[in-house]
Amino acid sequence: MDFFYRMIGKKCVSVLVVIAICSGMVYAGRAEAASKPAKPSFSIVKRTKTTAKIKIKKKGKVTGYQIKIKSSKKGKYSTTPTMNRTFTFKKLKSNKVYYVKVRAYRTVRSRGTYRIKYSKYSKVLKIGKYKKPAPTPTPTVSPSPEPTLPPDESPLPEEGDDDLNSPSPIPDSND
């Protein structure tokens, strides 16, 4: 199409469009607009004293994610772009609460230029203060009492013990 357009000139543009539509030569990729990515959701995986790790759930085809974090309810967000679905915030303070939101983006080529389509922001999640884990009690080894058998069961004889009720293999020589 571009070859004929350049060769014939600008006067015949409408004629070429009609010919292209009738002959089925329309390129569908240019006609349809790329949709926005789906609104992402994420969860906080781990919180340590100075770090917090989040994991973003995959929803559709995206190029990357934009993560925003702030340290107070009325503060300003700082932005961090990432291509991965897991991200670790570092250098956090243990006694502060942080607020995080995420949005997905897709890079689309349109008319020779690249454009970025953003999704809506996810709901804001709160990264709470660091709580020291409760110490797990170590199990103490206490001497266990001897196991007692019920009165109807008797212990099995050991190899060195002679059982009085069993017949002896050696006959008496006093007969």
mmCIF file of N, CA, C and O in Angstrom, residues 93-171:
data_model
loop_
_atom_site.group_PDB
_atom_site.id
_atom_site.type_symbol
_atom_site.label_atom_id
_atom_site.label_comp_id
_atom_site.label_asym_id
_atom_site.label_seq_id
_atom_site.Cartn_x
_atom_site.Cartn_y
_atom_site.Cartn_z
ATOM 1 N N LYS A 93 12.556 1.362 57.731
ATOM 2 C CA LYS A 93 12.711 1.509 59.176
ATOM 3 C C LYS A 93 11.733 0.563 59.863
ATOM 4 O O LYS A 93 10.597 0.406 59.425
ATOM 5 N N SER A 94 12.174 -0.022 60.957
ATOM 6 C CA SER A 94 11.368 -1.059 61.602
ATOM 7 C C SER A 94 10.145 -0.506 62.322
ATOM 8 O O SER A 94 9.160 -1.210 62.489
ATOM 9 N N ASN A 95 10.177 0.756 62.739
ATOM 10 C CA ASN A 95 9.058 1.303 63.516
ATOM 11 C C ASN A 95 8.121 2.176 62.678
ATOM 12 O O ASN A 95 7.348 2.951 63.215
ATOM 13 N N LYS A 96 8.175 2.074 61.341
ATOM 14 C CA LYS A 96 7.323 2.874 60.458
ATOM 15 C C LYS A 96 6.354 1.994 59.696
ATOM 16 O O LYS A 96 6.618 0.832 59.425
ATOM 17 N N VAL A 97 5.228 2.590 59.316
ATOM 18 C CA VAL A 97 4.234 1.930 58.476
ATOM 19 C C VAL A 97 4.379 2.502 57.070
ATOM 20 O O VAL A 97 4.515 3.709 56.892
ATOM 21 N N TYR A 98 4.351 1.634 56.051
ATOM 22 C CA TYR A 98 4.491 2.052 54.663
ATOM 23 C C TYR A 98 3.223 1.686 53.895
ATOM 24 O O TYR A 98 2.554 0.705 54.211
ATOM 25 N N TYR A 99 2.918 2.496 52.870
ATOM 26 C CA TYR A 99 1.748 2.276 52.027
ATOM 27 C C TYR A 99 2.225 2.054 50.601
ATOM 28 O O TYR A 99 3.012 2.845 50.071
ATOM 29 N N VAL A 100 1.734 0.974 49.966
ATOM 30 C CA VAL A 100 2.220 0.575 48.647
ATOM 31 C C VAL A 100 1.040 0.370 47.708
ATOM 32 O O VAL A 100 -0.003 -0.149 48.104
ATOM 33 N N LYS A 101 1.220 0.797 46.439
ATOM 34 C CA LYS A 101 0.259 0.491 45.390
ATOM 35 C C LYS A 101 1.028 0.191 44.104
ATOM 36 O O LYS A 101 2.179 0.600 43.945
ATOM 37 N N VAL A 102 0.389 -0.555 43.209
ATOM 38 C CA VAL A 102 1.059 -1.035 41.998
ATOM 39 C C VAL A 102 0.147 -0.799 40.805
ATOM 40 O O VAL A 102 -1.078 -0.879 40.924
ATOM 41 N N ARG A 103 0.753 -0.519 39.649
ATOM 42 C CA ARG A 103 -0.003 -0.519 38.397
ATOM 43 C C ARG A 103 0.855 -1.170 37.313
ATOM 44 O O ARG A 103 2.088 -1.115 37.350
ATOM 45 N N ALA A 104 0.193 -1.786 36.364
ATOM 46 C CA ALA A 104 0.874 -2.463 35.267
ATOM 47 C C ALA A 104 0.939 -1.527 34.070
ATOM 48 O O ALA A 104 0.133 -0.611 33.937
ATOM 49 N N TYR A 105 1.928 -1.763 33.209
ATOM 50 C CA TYR A 105 1.983 -0.999 31.970
ATOM 51 C C TYR A 105 2.377 -1.908 30.815
ATOM 52 O O TYR A 105 2.983 -2.955 31.003
ATOM 53 N N ARG A 106 1.963 -1.486 29.629
ATOM 54 C CA ARG A 106 2.271 -2.216 28.410
ATOM 55 C C ARG A 106 2.805 -1.215 27.400
ATOM 56 O O ARG A 106 2.219 -0.148 27.201
ATOM 57 N N THR A 107 3.898 -1.543 26.745
ATOM 58 C CA THR A 107 4.458 -0.692 25.703
ATOM 59 C C THR A 107 3.849 -1.109 24.370
ATOM 60 O O THR A 107 3.897 -2.283 24.006
ATOM 61 N N VAL A 108 3.282 -0.141 23.643
ATOM 62 C CA VAL A 108 2.596 -0.420 22.385
ATOM 63 C C VAL A 108 3.201 0.453 21.301
ATOM 64 O O VAL A 108 3.432 1.650 21.517
ATOM 65 N N ARG A 109 3.436 -0.140 20.146
ATOM 66 C CA ARG A 109 3.918 0.643 19.012
ATOM 67 C C ARG A 109 2.708 1.084 18.204
ATOM 68 O O ARG A 109 1.904 0.274 17.768
ATOM 69 N N SER A 110 2.593 2.386 18.044
ATOM 70 C CA SER A 110 1.456 2.950 17.325
ATOM 71 C C SER A 110 1.953 4.048 16.394
ATOM 72 O O SER A 110 2.542 5.039 16.855
ATOM 73 N N ARG A 111 1.729 3.868 15.098
ATOM 74 C CA ARG A 111 2.117 4.853 14.074
ATOM 75 C C ARG A 111 3.595 5.208 14.142
ATOM 76 O O ARG A 111 3.970 6.377 14.092
ATOM 77 N N GLY A 112 4.415 4.213 14.328
ATOM 78 C CA GLY A 112 5.858 4.434 14.315
ATOM 79 C C GLY A 112 6.458 4.892 15.629
ATOM 80 O O GLY A 112 7.664 4.996 15.751
ATOM 81 N N THR A 113 5.647 5.192 16.616
ATOM 82 C CA THR A 113 6.171 5.608 17.915
ATOM 83 C C THR A 113 5.708 4.616 18.984
ATOM 84 O O THR A 113 4.721 3.907 18.807
ATOM 85 N N TYR A 114 6.419 4.597 20.057
ATOM 86 C CA TYR A 114 6.056 3.733 21.177
ATOM 87 C C TYR A 114 5.277 4.532 22.207
ATOM 88 O O TYR A 114 5.669 5.643 22.564
ATOM 89 N N ARG A 115 4.198 3.947 22.685
ATOM 90 C CA ARG A 115 3.380 4.582 23.706
ATOM 91 C C ARG A 115 3.215 3.612 24.861
ATOM 92 O O ARG A 115 3.235 2.404 24.671
ATOM 93 N N ILE A 116 3.006 4.152 26.032
ATOM 94 C CA ILE A 116 2.833 3.320 27.220
ATOM 95 C C ILE A 116 1.383 3.417 27.662
ATOM 96 O O ILE A 116 0.855 4.514 27.862
ATOM 97 N N LYS A 117 0.763 2.255 27.815
ATOM 98 C CA LYS A 117 -0.618 2.178 28.305
ATOM 99 C C LYS A 117 -0.562 1.690 29.745
ATOM 100 O O LYS A 117 0.005 0.629 30.023
ATOM 101 N N TYR A 118 -1.123 2.460 30.667
ATOM 102 C CA TYR A 118 -1.110 2.124 32.091
ATOM 103 C C TYR A 118 -2.457 1.554 32.522
ATOM 104 O O TYR A 118 -3.505 1.976 32.032
ATOM 105 N N SER A 119 -2.416 0.645 33.477
ATOM 106 C CA SER A 119 -3.646 0.142 34.079
ATOM 107 C C SER A 119 -4.030 1.055 35.236
ATOM 108 O O SER A 119 -3.302 1.985 35.583
ATOM 109 N N LYS A 120 -5.148 0.745 35.855
ATOM 110 C CA LYS A 120 -5.521 1.467 37.068
ATOM 111 C C LYS A 120 -4.635 0.965 38.204
ATOM 112 O O LYS A 120 -4.096 -0.134 38.150
ATOM 113 N N TYR A 121 -4.511 1.784 39.246
ATOM 114 C CA TYR A 121 -3.716 1.370 40.406
ATOM 115 C C TYR A 121 -4.451 0.295 41.191
ATOM 116 O O TYR A 121 -5.675 0.278 41.260
ATOM 117 N N SER A 122 -3.677 -0.563 41.800
ATOM 118 C CA SER A 122 -4.253 -1.570 42.690
ATOM 119 C C SER A 122 -4.682 -0.889 43.979
ATOM 120 O O SER A 122 -4.398 0.290 44.199
ATOM 121 N N LYS A 123 -5.347 -1.644 44.831
ATOM 122 C CA LYS A 123 -5.697 -1.065 46.126
ATOM 123 C C LYS A 123 -4.418 -0.883 46.941
ATOM 124 O O LYS A 123 -3.435 -1.594 46.755
ATOM 125 N N VAL A 124 -4.440 0.061 47.828
ATOM 126 C CA VAL A 124 -3.271 0.380 48.639
ATOM 127 C C VAL A 124 -3.158 -0.635 49.773
ATOM 128 O O VAL A 124 -4.116 -0.870 50.507
ATOM 129 N N LEU A 125 -1.983 -1.251 49.876
ATOM 130 C CA LEU A 125 -1.723 -2.189 50.965
ATOM 131 C C LEU A 125 -0.791 -1.544 51.973
ATOM 132 O O LEU A 125 0.082 -0.757 51.613
ATOM 133 N N LYS A 126 -0.978 -1.899 53.208
ATOM 134 C CA LYS A 126 -0.188 -1.331 54.293
ATOM 135 C C LYS A 126 0.865 -2.345 54.731
ATOM 136 O O LYS A 126 0.540 -3.493 55.035
ATOM 137 N N ILE A 127 2.126 -1.910 54.716
ATOM 138 C CA ILE A 127 3.209 -2.724 55.270
ATOM 139 C C ILE A 127 3.374 -2.265 56.704
ATOM 140 O O ILE A 127 3.801 -1.139 56.958
ATOM 141 N N GLY A 128 3.014 -3.113 57.642
ATOM 142 C CA GLY A 128 3.020 -2.736 59.048
ATOM 143 C C GLY A 128 4.411 -2.636 59.634
ATOM 144 O O GLY A 128 5.418 -2.928 58.993
ATOM 145 N N LYS A 129 4.454 -2.227 60.881
ATOM 146 C CA LYS A 129 5.715 -2.146 61.612
ATOM 147 C C LYS A 129 6.295 -3.542 61.780
ATOM 148 O O LYS A 129 5.563 -4.524 61.799
ATOM 149 N N TYR A 130 7.586 -3.584 61.910
ATOM 150 C CA TYR A 130 8.255 -4.869 62.103
ATOM 151 C C TYR A 130 7.951 -5.383 63.500
ATOM 152 O O TYR A 130 8.107 -4.669 64.490
ATOM 153 N N LYS A 131 7.485 -6.601 63.569
ATOM 154 C CA LYS A 131 7.222 -7.243 64.856
ATOM 155 C C LYS A 131 8.232 -8.353 65.032
ATOM 156 O O LYS A 131 8.371 -9.217 64.173
ATOM 157 N N LYS A 132 8.914 -8.285 66.159
ATOM 158 C CA LYS A 132 9.907 -9.311 66.436
ATOM 159 C C LYS A 132 9.182 -10.641 66.626
ATOM 160 O O LYS A 132 8.199 -10.718 67.353
ATOM 161 N N PRO A 133 9.643 -11.686 65.956
ATOM 162 C CA PRO A 133 8.958 -12.973 66.110
ATOM 163 C C PRO A 133 9.102 -13.503 67.522
ATOM 164 O O PRO A 133 10.137 -13.324 68.171
ATOM 165 N N ALA A 134 8.053 -14.132 67.987
ATOM 166 C CA ALA A 134 8.082 -14.700 69.340
ATOM 167 C C ALA A 134 9.102 -15.827 69.385
ATOM 168 O O ALA A 134 9.172 -16.642 68.465
ATOM 169 N N PRO A 135 9.895 -15.868 70.444
ATOM 170 C CA PRO A 135 10.895 -16.941 70.499
ATOM 171 C C PRO A 135 10.204 -18.295 70.650
ATOM 172 O O PRO A 135 9.272 -18.449 71.420
ATOM 173 N N THR A 136 10.686 -19.223 69.883
ATOM 174 C CA THR A 136 10.107 -20.561 69.967
ATOM 175 C C THR A 136 10.755 -21.292 71.136
ATOM 176 O O THR A 136 11.980 -21.298 71.265
ATOM 177 N N PRO A 137 9.973 -21.873 72.015
ATOM 178 C CA PRO A 137 10.561 -22.572 73.158
ATOM 179 C C PRO A 137 11.289 -23.832 72.682
ATOM 180 O O PRO A 137 10.791 -24.582 71.857
ATOM 181 N N THR A 138 12.480 -24.004 73.215
ATOM 182 C CA THR A 138 13.246 -25.192 72.861
ATOM 183 C C THR A 138 12.723 -26.356 73.682
ATOM 184 O O THR A 138 12.478 -26.222 74.889
ATOM 185 N N PRO A 139 12.541 -27.483 73.062
ATOM 186 C CA PRO A 139 12.019 -28.619 73.820
ATOM 187 C C PRO A 139 13.065 -29.122 74.812
ATOM 188 O O PRO A 139 14.225 -29.298 74.476
ATOM 189 N N THR A 140 12.636 -29.313 76.060
ATOM 190 C CA THR A 140 13.551 -29.823 77.086
ATOM 191 C C THR A 140 13.429 -31.341 77.128
ATOM 192 O O THR A 140 12.346 -31.902 77.021
ATOM 193 N N VAL A 141 14.567 -31.979 77.279
ATOM 194 C CA VAL A 141 14.584 -33.431 77.335
ATOM 195 C C VAL A 141 14.424 -33.840 78.785
ATOM 196 O O VAL A 141 15.282 -33.599 79.628
ATOM 197 N N SER A 142 13.295 -34.440 79.093
ATOM 198 C CA SER A 142 13.053 -34.901 80.453
ATOM 199 C C SER A 142 13.148 -36.426 80.453
ATOM 200 O O SER A 142 12.761 -37.072 79.481
ATOM 201 N N PRO A 143 13.660 -36.987 81.540
ATOM 202 C CA PRO A 143 13.762 -38.441 81.565
ATOM 203 C C PRO A 143 12.366 -39.052 81.555
ATOM 204 O O PRO A 143 11.511 -38.692 82.344
ATOM 205 N N SER A 144 12.160 -39.948 80.612
ATOM 206 C CA SER A 144 10.843 -40.564 80.514
ATOM 207 C C SER A 144 10.769 -41.750 81.473
ATOM 208 O O SER A 144 11.739 -42.478 81.651
ATOM 209 N N PRO A 145 9.640 -41.948 82.103
ATOM 210 C CA PRO A 145 9.510 -43.080 83.033
ATOM 211 C C PRO A 145 9.498 -44.394 82.259
ATOM 212 O O PRO A 145 9.238 -44.426 81.060
ATOM 213 N N GLU A 146 9.794 -45.474 82.959
ATOM 214 C CA GLU A 146 9.766 -46.799 82.344
ATOM 215 C C GLU A 146 8.368 -47.082 81.849
ATOM 216 O O GLU A 146 7.392 -46.796 82.547
ATOM 217 N N PRO A 147 8.236 -47.626 80.664
ATOM 218 C CA PRO A 147 6.889 -47.922 80.193
ATOM 219 C C PRO A 147 6.273 -49.050 81.024
ATOM 220 O O PRO A 147 6.933 -50.038 81.346
ATOM 221 N N THR A 148 5.053 -48.874 81.397
ATOM 222 C CA THR A 148 4.369 -49.903 82.180
ATOM 223 C C THR A 148 3.465 -50.708 81.276
ATOM 224 O O THR A 148 2.830 -50.160 80.372
ATOM 225 N N LEU A 149 3.437 -51.996 81.513
ATOM 226 C CA LEU A 149 2.593 -52.872 80.710
ATOM 227 C C LEU A 149 1.307 -53.148 81.452
ATOM 228 O O LEU A 149 1.287 -53.243 82.674
ATOM 229 N N PRO A 150 0.240 -53.327 80.716
ATOM 230 C CA PRO A 150 -1.002 -53.706 81.372
ATOM 231 C C PRO A 150 -0.843 -55.089 82.020
ATOM 232 O O PRO A 150 0.001 -55.885 81.620
ATOM 233 N N PRO A 151 -1.640 -55.419 83.048
ATOM 234 C CA PRO A 151 -1.460 -56.675 83.776
ATOM 235 C C PRO A 151 -1.667 -57.924 82.917
ATOM 236 O O PRO A 151 -1.122 -58.966 83.216
ATOM 237 N N ASP A 152 -2.420 -57.882 81.830
ATOM 238 C CA ASP A 152 -2.658 -59.086 81.055
ATOM 239 C C ASP A 152 -1.530 -59.400 80.079
ATOM 240 O O ASP A 152 -1.456 -60.492 79.547
ATOM 241 N N GLU A 153 -0.622 -58.469 79.847
ATOM 242 C CA GLU A 153 0.489 -58.720 78.932
ATOM 243 C C GLU A 153 1.757 -58.953 79.735
ATOM 244 O O GLU A 153 2.036 -58.285 80.711
ATOM 245 N N SER A 154 2.527 -59.906 79.310
ATOM 246 C CA SER A 154 3.804 -60.170 79.963
ATOM 247 C C SER A 154 4.907 -59.860 78.975
ATOM 248 O O SER A 154 4.735 -60.028 77.772
ATOM 249 N N PRO A 155 6.057 -59.454 79.484
ATOM 250 C CA PRO A 155 7.149 -59.130 78.569
ATOM 251 C C PRO A 155 7.690 -60.393 77.911
ATOM 252 O O PRO A 155 7.616 -61.478 78.454
ATOM 253 N N LEU A 156 8.240 -60.227 76.740
ATOM 254 C CA LEU A 156 8.845 -61.357 76.042
ATOM 255 C C LEU A 156 10.134 -61.758 76.745
ATOM 256 O O LEU A 156 10.876 -60.907 77.237
ATOM 257 N N PRO A 157 10.440 -63.045 76.784
ATOM 258 C CA PRO A 157 11.695 -63.464 77.431
ATOM 259 C C PRO A 157 12.879 -63.050 76.579
ATOM 260 O O PRO A 157 12.826 -63.083 75.360
ATOM 261 N N GLU A 158 13.931 -62.652 77.247
ATOM 262 C CA GLU A 158 15.140 -62.281 76.543
ATOM 263 C C GLU A 158 15.976 -63.524 76.306
ATOM 264 O O GLU A 158 15.701 -64.601 76.827
ATOM 265 N N GLU A 159 17.070 -63.408 75.563
ATOM 266 C CA GLU A 159 17.861 -64.572 75.193
ATOM 267 C C GLU A 159 18.488 -65.263 76.399
ATOM 268 O O GLU A 159 18.571 -66.470 76.446
ATOM 269 N N GLY A 160 18.956 -64.558 77.368
ATOM 270 C CA GLY A 160 19.639 -65.149 78.525
ATOM 271 C C GLY A 160 18.698 -65.720 79.567
ATOM 272 O O GLY A 160 19.094 -66.486 80.426
ATOM 273 N N ASP A 161 17.412 -65.370 79.527
ATOM 274 C CA ASP A 161 16.462 -65.828 80.541
ATOM 275 C C ASP A 161 15.948 -67.227 80.196
ATOM 276 O O ASP A 161 15.681 -67.546 79.047
ATOM 277 N N ASP A 162 15.826 -68.097 81.244
ATOM 278 C CA ASP A 162 15.212 -69.412 81.036
ATOM 279 C C ASP A 162 13.769 -69.300 81.456
ATOM 280 O O ASP A 162 13.443 -68.794 82.523
ATOM 281 N N ASP A 163 12.917 -69.813 80.645
ATOM 282 C CA ASP A 163 11.499 -69.805 80.970
ATOM 283 C C ASP A 163 11.189 -71.119 81.684
ATOM 284 O O ASP A 163 11.495 -72.203 81.195
ATOM 285 N N LEU A 164 10.595 -71.065 82.867
ATOM 286 C CA LEU A 164 10.339 -72.264 83.657
ATOM 287 C C LEU A 164 9.218 -73.116 83.094
ATOM 288 O O LEU A 164 9.151 -74.320 83.329
ATOM 289 N N ASN A 165 8.336 -72.563 82.381
ATOM 290 C CA ASN A 165 7.191 -73.313 81.866
ATOM 291 C C ASN A 165 7.502 -74.071 80.578
ATOM 292 O O ASN A 165 6.728 -74.913 80.162
ATOM 293 N N SER A 166 8.599 -73.783 79.953
ATOM 294 C CA SER A 166 8.890 -74.451 78.693
ATOM 295 C C SER A 166 9.602 -75.776 78.955
ATOM 296 O O SER A 166 10.351 -75.913 79.912
ATOM 297 N N PRO A 167 9.370 -76.788 78.130
ATOM 298 C CA PRO A 167 10.065 -78.067 78.328
ATOM 299 C C PRO A 167 11.530 -77.914 78.017
ATOM 300 O O PRO A 167 11.907 -77.212 77.086
ATOM 301 N N SER A 168 12.365 -78.541 78.796
ATOM 302 C CA SER A 168 13.799 -78.440 78.593
ATOM 303 C C SER A 168 14.193 -79.394 77.469
ATOM 304 O O SER A 168 13.687 -80.508 77.390
ATOM 305 N N PRO A 169 15.124 -79.014 76.651
ATOM 306 C CA PRO A 169 15.538 -79.890 75.551
ATOM 307 C C PRO A 169 16.367 -81.092 76.032
ATOM 308 O O PRO A 169 16.457 -82.087 75.354
ATOM 309 N N ILE A 170 16.955 -81.015 77.213
ATOM 310 C CA ILE A 170 17.799 -82.097 77.725
ATOM 311 C C ILE A 170 16.984 -82.948 78.694
ATOM 312 O O ILE A 170 16.445 -82.449 79.663
ATOM 313 N N PRO A 171 16.856 -84.270 78.453
ATOM 314 C CA PRO A 171 16.073 -85.105 79.364
ATOM 315 C C PRO A 171 16.794 -85.319 80.670
ATOM 316 O O PRO A 171 18.016 -85.246 80.769
#
